[in-house]
Coordinates of C-alpha atoms in Angstrom, one line a residue:
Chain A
X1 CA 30.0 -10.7 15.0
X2 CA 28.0 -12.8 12.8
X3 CA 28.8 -12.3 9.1
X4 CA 25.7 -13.0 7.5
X5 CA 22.1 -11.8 6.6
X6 CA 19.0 -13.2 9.2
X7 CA 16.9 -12.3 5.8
X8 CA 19.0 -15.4 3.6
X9 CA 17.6 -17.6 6.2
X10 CA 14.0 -16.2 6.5
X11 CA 13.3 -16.8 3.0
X12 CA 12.7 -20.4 2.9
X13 CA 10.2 -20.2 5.5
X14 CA 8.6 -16.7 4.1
X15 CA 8.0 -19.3 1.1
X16 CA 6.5 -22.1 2.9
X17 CA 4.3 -19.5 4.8
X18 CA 2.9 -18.2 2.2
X19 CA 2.2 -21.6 0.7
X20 CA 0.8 -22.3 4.1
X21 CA -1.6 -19.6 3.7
X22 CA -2.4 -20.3 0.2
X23 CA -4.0 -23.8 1.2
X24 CA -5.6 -21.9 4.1
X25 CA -7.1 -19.8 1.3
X26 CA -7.9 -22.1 -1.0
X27 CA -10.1 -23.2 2.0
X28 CA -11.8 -20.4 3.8
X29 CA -10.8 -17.5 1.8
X30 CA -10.0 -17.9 -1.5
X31 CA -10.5 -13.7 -2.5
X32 CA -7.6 -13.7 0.0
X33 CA -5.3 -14.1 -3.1
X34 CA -5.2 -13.1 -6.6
X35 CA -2.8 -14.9 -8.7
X36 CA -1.2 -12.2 -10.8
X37 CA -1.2 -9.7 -7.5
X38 CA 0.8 -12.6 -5.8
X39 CA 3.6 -12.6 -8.6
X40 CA 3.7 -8.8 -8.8
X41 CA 4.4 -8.6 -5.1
X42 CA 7.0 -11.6 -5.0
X43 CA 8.6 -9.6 -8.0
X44 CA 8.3 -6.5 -5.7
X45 CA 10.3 -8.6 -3.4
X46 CA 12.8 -10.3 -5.8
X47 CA 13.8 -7.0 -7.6
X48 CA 13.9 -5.3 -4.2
X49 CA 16.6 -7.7 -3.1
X50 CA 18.3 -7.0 -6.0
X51 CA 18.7 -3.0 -5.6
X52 CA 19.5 -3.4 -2.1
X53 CA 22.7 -5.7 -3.3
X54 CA 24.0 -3.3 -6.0
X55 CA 23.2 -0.4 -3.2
X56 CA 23.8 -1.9 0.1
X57 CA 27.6 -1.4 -0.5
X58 CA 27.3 2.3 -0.6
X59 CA 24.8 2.6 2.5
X60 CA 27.1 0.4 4.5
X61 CA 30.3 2.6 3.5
X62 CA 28.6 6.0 4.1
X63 CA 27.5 4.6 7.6
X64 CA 31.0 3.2 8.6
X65 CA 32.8 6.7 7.4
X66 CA 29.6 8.4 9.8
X67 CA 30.9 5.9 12.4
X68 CA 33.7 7.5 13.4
X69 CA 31.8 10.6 14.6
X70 CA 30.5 8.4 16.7
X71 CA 29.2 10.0 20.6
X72 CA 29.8 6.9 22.1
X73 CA 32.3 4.0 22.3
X74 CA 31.3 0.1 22.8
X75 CA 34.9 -0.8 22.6
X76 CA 36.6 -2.8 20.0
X77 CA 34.5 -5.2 20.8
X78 CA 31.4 -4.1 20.8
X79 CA 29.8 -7.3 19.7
X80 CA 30.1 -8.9 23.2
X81 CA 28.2 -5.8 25.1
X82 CA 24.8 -8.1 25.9
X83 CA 22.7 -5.2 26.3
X84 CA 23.8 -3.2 23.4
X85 CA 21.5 -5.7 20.7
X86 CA 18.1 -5.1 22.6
X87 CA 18.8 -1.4 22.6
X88 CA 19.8 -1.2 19.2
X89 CA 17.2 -3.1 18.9
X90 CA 14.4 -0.6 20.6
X91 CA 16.0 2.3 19.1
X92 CA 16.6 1.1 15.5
X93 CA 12.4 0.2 16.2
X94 CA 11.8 3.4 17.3
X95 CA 14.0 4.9 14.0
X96 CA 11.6 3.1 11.8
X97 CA 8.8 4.4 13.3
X98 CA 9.5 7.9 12.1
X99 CA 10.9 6.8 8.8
X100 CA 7.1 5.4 8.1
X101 CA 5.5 8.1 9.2
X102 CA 8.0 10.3 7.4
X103 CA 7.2 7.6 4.6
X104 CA 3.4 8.4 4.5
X105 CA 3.8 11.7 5.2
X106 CA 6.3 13.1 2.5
X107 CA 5.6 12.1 -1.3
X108 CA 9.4 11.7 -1.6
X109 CA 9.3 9.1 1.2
X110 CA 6.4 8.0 0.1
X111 CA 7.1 7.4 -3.6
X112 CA 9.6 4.9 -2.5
X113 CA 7.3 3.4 0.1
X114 CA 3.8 3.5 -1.8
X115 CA 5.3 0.0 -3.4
X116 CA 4.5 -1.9 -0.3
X117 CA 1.2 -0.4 0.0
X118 CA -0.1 -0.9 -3.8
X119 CA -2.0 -4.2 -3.9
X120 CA -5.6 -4.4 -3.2
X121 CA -4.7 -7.4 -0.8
X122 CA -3.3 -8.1 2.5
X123 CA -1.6 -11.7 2.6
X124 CA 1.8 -12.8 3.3
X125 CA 2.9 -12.1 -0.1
X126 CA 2.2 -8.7 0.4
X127 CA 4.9 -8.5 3.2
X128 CA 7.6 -9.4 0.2
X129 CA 5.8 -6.5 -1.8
X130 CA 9.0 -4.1 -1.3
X131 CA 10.1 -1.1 -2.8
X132 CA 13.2 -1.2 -5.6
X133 CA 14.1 2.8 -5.4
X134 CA 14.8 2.9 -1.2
X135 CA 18.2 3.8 -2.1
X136 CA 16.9 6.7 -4.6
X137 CA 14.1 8.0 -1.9
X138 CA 17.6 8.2 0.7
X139 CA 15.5 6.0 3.3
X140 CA 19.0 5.1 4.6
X141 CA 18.9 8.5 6.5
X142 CA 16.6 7.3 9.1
X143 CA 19.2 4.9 10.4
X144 CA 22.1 7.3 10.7
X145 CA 21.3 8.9 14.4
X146 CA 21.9 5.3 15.8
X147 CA 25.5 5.5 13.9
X148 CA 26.0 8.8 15.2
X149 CA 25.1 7.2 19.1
X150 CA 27.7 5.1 19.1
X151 CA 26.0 1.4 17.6
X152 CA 28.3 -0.5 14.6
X153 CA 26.6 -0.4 11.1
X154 CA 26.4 -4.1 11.5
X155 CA 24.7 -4.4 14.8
X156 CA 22.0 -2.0 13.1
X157 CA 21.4 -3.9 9.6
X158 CA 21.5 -6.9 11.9
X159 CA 18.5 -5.8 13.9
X160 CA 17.2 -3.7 11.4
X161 CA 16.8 -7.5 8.9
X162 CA 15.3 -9.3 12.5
X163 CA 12.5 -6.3 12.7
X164 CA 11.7 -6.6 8.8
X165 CA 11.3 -10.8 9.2
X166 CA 9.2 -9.6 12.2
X167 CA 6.7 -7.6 10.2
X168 CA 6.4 -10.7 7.6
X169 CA 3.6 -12.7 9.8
X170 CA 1.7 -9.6 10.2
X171 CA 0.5 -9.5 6.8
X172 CA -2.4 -11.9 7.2
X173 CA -6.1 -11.9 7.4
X174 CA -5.6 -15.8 8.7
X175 CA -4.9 -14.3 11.9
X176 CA -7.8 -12.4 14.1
X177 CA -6.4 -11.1 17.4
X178 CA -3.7 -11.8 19.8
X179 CA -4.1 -12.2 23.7
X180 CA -4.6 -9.0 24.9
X181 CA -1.2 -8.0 26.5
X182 CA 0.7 -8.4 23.2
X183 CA -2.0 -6.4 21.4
X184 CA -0.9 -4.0 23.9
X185 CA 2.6 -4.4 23.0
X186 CA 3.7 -5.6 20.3
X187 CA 2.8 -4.9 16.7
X188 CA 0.3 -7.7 15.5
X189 CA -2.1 -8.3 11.9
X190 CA -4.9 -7.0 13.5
X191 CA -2.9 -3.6 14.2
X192 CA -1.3 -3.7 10.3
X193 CA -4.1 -4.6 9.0
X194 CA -5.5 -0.9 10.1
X195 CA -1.9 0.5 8.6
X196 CA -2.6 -1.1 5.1
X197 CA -6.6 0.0 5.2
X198 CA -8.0 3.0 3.1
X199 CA -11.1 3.2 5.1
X200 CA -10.9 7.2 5.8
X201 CA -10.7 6.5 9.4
X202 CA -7.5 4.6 9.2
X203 CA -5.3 6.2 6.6
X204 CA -2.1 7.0 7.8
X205 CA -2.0 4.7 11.1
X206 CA -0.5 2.1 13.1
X207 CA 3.2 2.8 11.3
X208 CA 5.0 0.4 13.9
X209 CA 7.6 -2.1 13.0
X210 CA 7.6 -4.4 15.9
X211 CA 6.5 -2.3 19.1
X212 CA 3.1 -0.9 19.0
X213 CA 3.9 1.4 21.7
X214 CA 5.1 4.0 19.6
X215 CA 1.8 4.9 18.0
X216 CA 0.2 4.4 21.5
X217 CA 3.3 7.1 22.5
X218 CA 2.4 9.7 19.3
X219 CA -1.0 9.4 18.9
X220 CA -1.0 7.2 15.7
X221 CA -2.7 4.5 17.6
X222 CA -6.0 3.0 15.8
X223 CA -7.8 0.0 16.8
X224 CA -9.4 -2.1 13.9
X225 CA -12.8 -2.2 14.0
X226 CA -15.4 -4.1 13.5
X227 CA -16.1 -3.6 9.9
X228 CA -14.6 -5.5 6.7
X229 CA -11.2 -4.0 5.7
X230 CA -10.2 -2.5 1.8
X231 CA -6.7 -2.2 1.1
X232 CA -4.6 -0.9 -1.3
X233 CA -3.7 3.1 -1.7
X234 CA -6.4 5.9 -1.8
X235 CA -6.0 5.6 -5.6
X236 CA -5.9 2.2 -6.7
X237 CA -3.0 1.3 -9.1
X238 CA -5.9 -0.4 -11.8
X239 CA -3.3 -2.5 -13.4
X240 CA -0.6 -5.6 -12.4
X241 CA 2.1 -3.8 -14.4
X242 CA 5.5 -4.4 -12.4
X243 CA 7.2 -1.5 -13.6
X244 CA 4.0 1.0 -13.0
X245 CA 3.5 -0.1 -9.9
X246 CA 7.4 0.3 -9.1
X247 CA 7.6 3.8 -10.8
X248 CA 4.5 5.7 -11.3
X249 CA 4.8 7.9 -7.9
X250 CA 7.4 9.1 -9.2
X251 CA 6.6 9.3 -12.6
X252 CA 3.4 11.7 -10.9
X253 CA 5.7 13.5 -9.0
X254 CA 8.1 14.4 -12.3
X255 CA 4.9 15.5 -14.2
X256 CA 3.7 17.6 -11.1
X257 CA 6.8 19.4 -10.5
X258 CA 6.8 20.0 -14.4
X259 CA 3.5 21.5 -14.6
X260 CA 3.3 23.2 -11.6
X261 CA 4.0 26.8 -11.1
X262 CA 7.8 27.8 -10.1
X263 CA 6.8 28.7 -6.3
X264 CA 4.8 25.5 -6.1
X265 CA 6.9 22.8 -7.9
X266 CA 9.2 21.9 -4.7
X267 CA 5.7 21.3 -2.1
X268 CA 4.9 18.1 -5.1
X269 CA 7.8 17.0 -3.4
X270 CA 8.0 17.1 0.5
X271 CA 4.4 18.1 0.9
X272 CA 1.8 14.9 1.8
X273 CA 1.0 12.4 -1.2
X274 CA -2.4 14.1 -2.7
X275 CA -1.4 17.9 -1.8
X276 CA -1.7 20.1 -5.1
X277 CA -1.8 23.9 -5.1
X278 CA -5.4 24.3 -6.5
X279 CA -6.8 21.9 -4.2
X280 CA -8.1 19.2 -7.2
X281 CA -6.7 16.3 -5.1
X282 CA -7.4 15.1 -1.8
X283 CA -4.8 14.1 1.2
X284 CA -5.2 11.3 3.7
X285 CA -6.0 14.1 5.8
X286 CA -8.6 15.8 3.9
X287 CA -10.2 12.7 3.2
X288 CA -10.3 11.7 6.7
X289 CA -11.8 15.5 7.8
X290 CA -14.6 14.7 5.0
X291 CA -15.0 11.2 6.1
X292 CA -15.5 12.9 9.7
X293 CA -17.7 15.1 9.0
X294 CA -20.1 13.0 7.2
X295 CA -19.7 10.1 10.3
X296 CA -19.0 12.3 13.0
X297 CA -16.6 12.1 15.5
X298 CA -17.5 9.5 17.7
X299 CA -16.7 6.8 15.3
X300 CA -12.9 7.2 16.2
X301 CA -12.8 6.6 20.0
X302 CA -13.8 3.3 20.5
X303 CA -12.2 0.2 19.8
X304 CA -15.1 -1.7 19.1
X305 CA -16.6 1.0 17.1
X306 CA -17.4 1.0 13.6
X307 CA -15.2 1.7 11.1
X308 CA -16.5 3.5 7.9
X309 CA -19.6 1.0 6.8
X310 CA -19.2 1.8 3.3
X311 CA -16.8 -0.8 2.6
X312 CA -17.8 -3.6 -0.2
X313 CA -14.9 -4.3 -1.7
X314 CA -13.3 -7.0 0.3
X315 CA -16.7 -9.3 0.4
X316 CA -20.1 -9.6 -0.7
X317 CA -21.3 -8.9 3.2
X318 CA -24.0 -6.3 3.3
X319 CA -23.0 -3.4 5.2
X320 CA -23.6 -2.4 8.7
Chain B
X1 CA 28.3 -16.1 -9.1
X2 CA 26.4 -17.0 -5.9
X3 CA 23.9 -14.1 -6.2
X4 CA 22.7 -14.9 -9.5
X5 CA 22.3 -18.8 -8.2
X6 CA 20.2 -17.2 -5.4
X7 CA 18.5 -14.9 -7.5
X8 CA 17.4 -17.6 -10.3
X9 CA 16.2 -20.1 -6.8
X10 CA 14.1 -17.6 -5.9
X11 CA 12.4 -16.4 -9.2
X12 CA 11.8 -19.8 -9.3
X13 CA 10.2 -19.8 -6.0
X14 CA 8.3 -17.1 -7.2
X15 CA 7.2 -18.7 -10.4
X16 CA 6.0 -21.7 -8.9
X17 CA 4.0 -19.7 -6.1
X18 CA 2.2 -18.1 -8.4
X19 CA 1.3 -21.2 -10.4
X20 CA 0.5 -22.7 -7.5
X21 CA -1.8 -19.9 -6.6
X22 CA -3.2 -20.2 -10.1
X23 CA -4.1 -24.3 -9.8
X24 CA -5.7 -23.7 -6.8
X25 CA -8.2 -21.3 -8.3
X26 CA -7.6 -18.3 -5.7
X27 CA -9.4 -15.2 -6.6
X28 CA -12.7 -14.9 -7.2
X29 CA -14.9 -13.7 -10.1
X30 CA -16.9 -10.4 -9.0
X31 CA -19.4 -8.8 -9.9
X32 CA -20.7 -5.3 -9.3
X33 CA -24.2 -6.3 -7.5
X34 CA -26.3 -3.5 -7.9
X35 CA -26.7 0.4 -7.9
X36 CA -26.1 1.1 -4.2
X37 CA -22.9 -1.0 -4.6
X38 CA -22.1 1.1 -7.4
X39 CA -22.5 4.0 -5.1
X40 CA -20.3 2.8 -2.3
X41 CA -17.4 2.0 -4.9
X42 CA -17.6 5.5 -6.3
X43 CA -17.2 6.8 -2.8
X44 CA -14.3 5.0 -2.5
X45 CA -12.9 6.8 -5.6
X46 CA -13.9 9.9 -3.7
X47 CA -14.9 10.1 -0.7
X48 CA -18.2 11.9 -0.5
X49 CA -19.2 11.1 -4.2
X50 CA -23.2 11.2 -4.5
X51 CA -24.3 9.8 -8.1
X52 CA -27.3 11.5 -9.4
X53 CA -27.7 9.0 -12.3
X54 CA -25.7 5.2 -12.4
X55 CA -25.5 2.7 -15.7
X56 CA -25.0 -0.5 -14.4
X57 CA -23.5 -2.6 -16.8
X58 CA -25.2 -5.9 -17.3
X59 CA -23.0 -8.0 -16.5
X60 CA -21.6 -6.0 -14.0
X61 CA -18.3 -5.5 -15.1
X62 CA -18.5 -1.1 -14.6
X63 CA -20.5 1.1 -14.1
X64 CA -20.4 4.6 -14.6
X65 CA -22.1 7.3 -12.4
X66 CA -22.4 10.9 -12.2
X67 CA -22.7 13.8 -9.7
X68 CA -24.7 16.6 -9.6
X69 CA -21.6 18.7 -10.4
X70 CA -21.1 16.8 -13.8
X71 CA -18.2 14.9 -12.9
X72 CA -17.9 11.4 -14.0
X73 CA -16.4 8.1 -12.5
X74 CA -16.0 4.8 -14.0
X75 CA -15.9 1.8 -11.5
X76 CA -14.6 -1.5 -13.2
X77 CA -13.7 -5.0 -12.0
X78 CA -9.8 -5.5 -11.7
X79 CA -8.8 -9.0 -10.8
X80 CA -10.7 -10.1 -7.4
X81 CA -11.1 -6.6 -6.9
X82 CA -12.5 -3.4 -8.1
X83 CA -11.0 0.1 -9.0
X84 CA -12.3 3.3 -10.0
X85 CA -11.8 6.2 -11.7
X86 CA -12.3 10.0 -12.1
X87 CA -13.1 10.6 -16.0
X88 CA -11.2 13.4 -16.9
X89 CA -10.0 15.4 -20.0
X90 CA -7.8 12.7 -21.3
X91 CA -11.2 10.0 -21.1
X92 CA -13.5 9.8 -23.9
X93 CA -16.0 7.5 -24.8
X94 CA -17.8 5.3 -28.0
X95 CA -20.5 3.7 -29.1
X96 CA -19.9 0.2 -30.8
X97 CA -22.6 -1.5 -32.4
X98 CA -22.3 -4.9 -33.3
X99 CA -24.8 -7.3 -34.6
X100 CA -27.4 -4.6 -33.3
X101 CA -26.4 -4.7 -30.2
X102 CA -25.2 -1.5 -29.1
X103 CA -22.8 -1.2 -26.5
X104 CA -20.7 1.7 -24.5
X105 CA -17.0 1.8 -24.3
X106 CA -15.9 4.1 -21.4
X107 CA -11.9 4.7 -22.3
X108 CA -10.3 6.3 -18.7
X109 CA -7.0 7.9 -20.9
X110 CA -5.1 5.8 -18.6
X111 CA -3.5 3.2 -21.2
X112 CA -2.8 1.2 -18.0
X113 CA -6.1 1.6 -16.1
X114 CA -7.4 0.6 -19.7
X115 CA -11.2 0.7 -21.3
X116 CA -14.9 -1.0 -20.0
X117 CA -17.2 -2.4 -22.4
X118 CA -20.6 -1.3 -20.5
X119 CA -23.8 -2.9 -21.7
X120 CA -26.5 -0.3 -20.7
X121 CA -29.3 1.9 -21.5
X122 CA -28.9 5.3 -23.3
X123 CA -25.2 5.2 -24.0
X124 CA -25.5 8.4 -25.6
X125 CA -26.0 10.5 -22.5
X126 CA -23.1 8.8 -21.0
X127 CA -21.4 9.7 -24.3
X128 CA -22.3 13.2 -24.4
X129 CA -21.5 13.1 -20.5
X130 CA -17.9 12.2 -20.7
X131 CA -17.1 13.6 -24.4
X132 CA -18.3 17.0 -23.1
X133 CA -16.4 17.0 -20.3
X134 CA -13.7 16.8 -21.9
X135 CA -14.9 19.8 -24.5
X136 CA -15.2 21.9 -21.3
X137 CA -12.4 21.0 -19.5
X138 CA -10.4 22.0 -22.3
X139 CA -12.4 25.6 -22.8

């Protein structure tokens, strides 16, 4: 059983990526980056590493005591069963699936999770743009059913560190589409670059790690369109301040449960980011219902179809 | 002992990417290009947001606009980007007049999202626009 983190050796070439990309956007897309967004999101990524040292002790202890519930047994050795990795590897992918959408669709999920989502651009730094307060937002629970089926804590924090370096490349606008049958397949930029969008039509998409399939499978699915992309969240942060950007979901969420009235104060918390009781802010859903009804319907079932034209952040093009 | 070696190589790494990124001039200087791009910003603070009236700044840094229901949003450039707000209660805004040149200062509340310095005709409707807001959002 190997003994070490895949993510130790990934980040030499995460740096010399994003280097890679930097030259590439120095010469066809130099909007592409922002200097002081790029070091918020590498701190994102440094401090991240951090927490999940001082608290990746306690996840891995909880999950090994959980092991022994176990329904299944690999055996003693159950780092020489071949076909357990690829399943663990499927599952643990399928796990994650539900933990994002769980993640966009629960501010307490989402508090943690918002972090990733916060800058205005989509480049490789952004992939290292993780959140500090996983540990706090009990993300970890998502992972315990595959403990409870019979797979070693290891094998799944193995996997689990392969599937994140997966989603590094994906963070690019360098990249348009893939050949057609890994489209299909597998997640790709073009697919996350939908995920990251707040275009109405696309909030709330496309949460797949690695394997497209299971937004195909739920009905999450959304093809990226033709038009220019904006990124960022549905409220824009406004500021590079590392620690705003770290806390201030949660810091809404305290003030909101404070202000609120008694029967309302625990729906600021497992209700969808943007619920309030008096209706003065919008959801992902209510701003996708509004952007429909303005657009109409047909706008959504096509992939070459436009996406909402009223999109001038990311360039200077006119819209369609 | 070799997690703090790690963690110093990689703030290190960090530093120097963002330096990098800095030499090699990335980003871009914007510039809010005209009303109807004023408009389509604003919509993107709220989706659906019709201004009946728009100040352009100048130099198009902001802009302010307002909807037929009163409410106002100020729409400012942040790095290579722009973001947006809805004025509120805790907003307020001033007049500054220096050398005779007068010139409107839009303050969101937010000490984070910060202030815009707009350069525009009849600052004081867009005074009395976001002051009274306030007044009424506190009666």
């Amino acid at each position: 059983m190997p003994d070490y983190s895949p993510i130790d050796f990934a980040v030499p070439f995460f740096v010399a990526l994003v280097l890679i990309e930097m030259i590439w956007a120095w010469r066809r897309r130099p909007q592409a980056y922002e200097p002081r967004d790029t070091l918020t999101s590498l701190a994102f990524g440094l401090g991240s590493s951090a927490a999940g040292l001082l608290t990746g002790a306690a996840v891995l202890a909880l999950s090994l005591w959980l092991y022994q519930f176990r329904l299944f047994d690999f055996g003693a050795e159950w780092w020489m069963v071949w076909w357990a990795w690829p399943l663990c590897f499927v599952l643990d992918d399928l796990g994650y699936y539900w933990f994002h959408r769980c993640a966009h669709r629960v501010r307490w999920f989402w508090a943690s999770h918002v972090n990733h989502h916060s800058s205005q651009h989509y480049n490789l730094s952004t992939a290292l743009r993780q959140s500090w307060t996983g540990f706090f937002a009990l993300s970890f629970i998502f992972r315990i059913p595959l403990t409870l089926l019979g797979f070693h804590p290891a094998m799944i924090l193995f996997v689990g560190a392969f599937n994140l370096i997966y989603q590094f490349w994906i963070h690019t606008e360098a990249i348009g589409r893939m050949p057609r049958w890994f489209e299909a397949v597998m997640n790709t930029p073009s697919h996350h670059r939908v995920h990251h969008a707040t275009n109405p039509i696309y909030l709330d998409r496309n949460y797949a790690g690695t394997f497209i399939v299971w937004d195909r499978l739920f009905g999450t699915f959304q093809q990226e369109g033709t038009e220019r992309i904006r990124y960022g969240i549905v409220r824009q942060l406004g500021t590079f301040n590392l620690f705003w950007a770290v806390f201030h979901e949660w810091i809404g969420i305290a003030q909101d449960v404070w202000r609120a009235p008694w029967r309302h104060k625990l729906s600021y918390i497992w209700r969808p980011p943007g619920w309030t009781h008096d209706g003065s802010r919008d959801t992902s859903d209510m701003i996708r219902a509004r952007w429909l009804e303005r657009h109409g319907e047909t706008a959504t079932d096509g992939a070459e179809k436009p996406v909402p034209n009223d999109n001038p952040i990311a360039g200077r093009e006119k819209p369609a | 002992m070799a997690f703090l070696g790690q963690f110093l190589a990689s703030l290190a790494a960090i530093l120097v990417l963002a330096w990098i990124a800095r030499r090699m001039g990335l980003g871009r200087d914007i510039r809010i290009r005209d009303e109807q791009h004023a408009q389509m910003l604003a919509d993107e603070v709220i989706c659906g947001f019709e201004a009946r009236e728009i100040a352009l700044d100048r130099s198009g840094r902001a802009a302010l606009l307002r909807d037929h229901a009163g409410r106002v949003i100020l729409v400012k450039v942040h790095g290579a980007q722009f973001a947006g707000r809805l004025l509120g209660p805790g907003s307020s805004a001033t007049i500054w007049e220096d050398f005779g040149q007068r010139s409107l200062e839009a303050d969101s509340g937010e000490r984070l999202f910060g202030r815009a310095l707009l350069d525009v005709d009849n600052p004081e409707n867009w005074v009395s626009a976001i002051n009274g807001a306030k007044v009424s959002s506190h009666a």
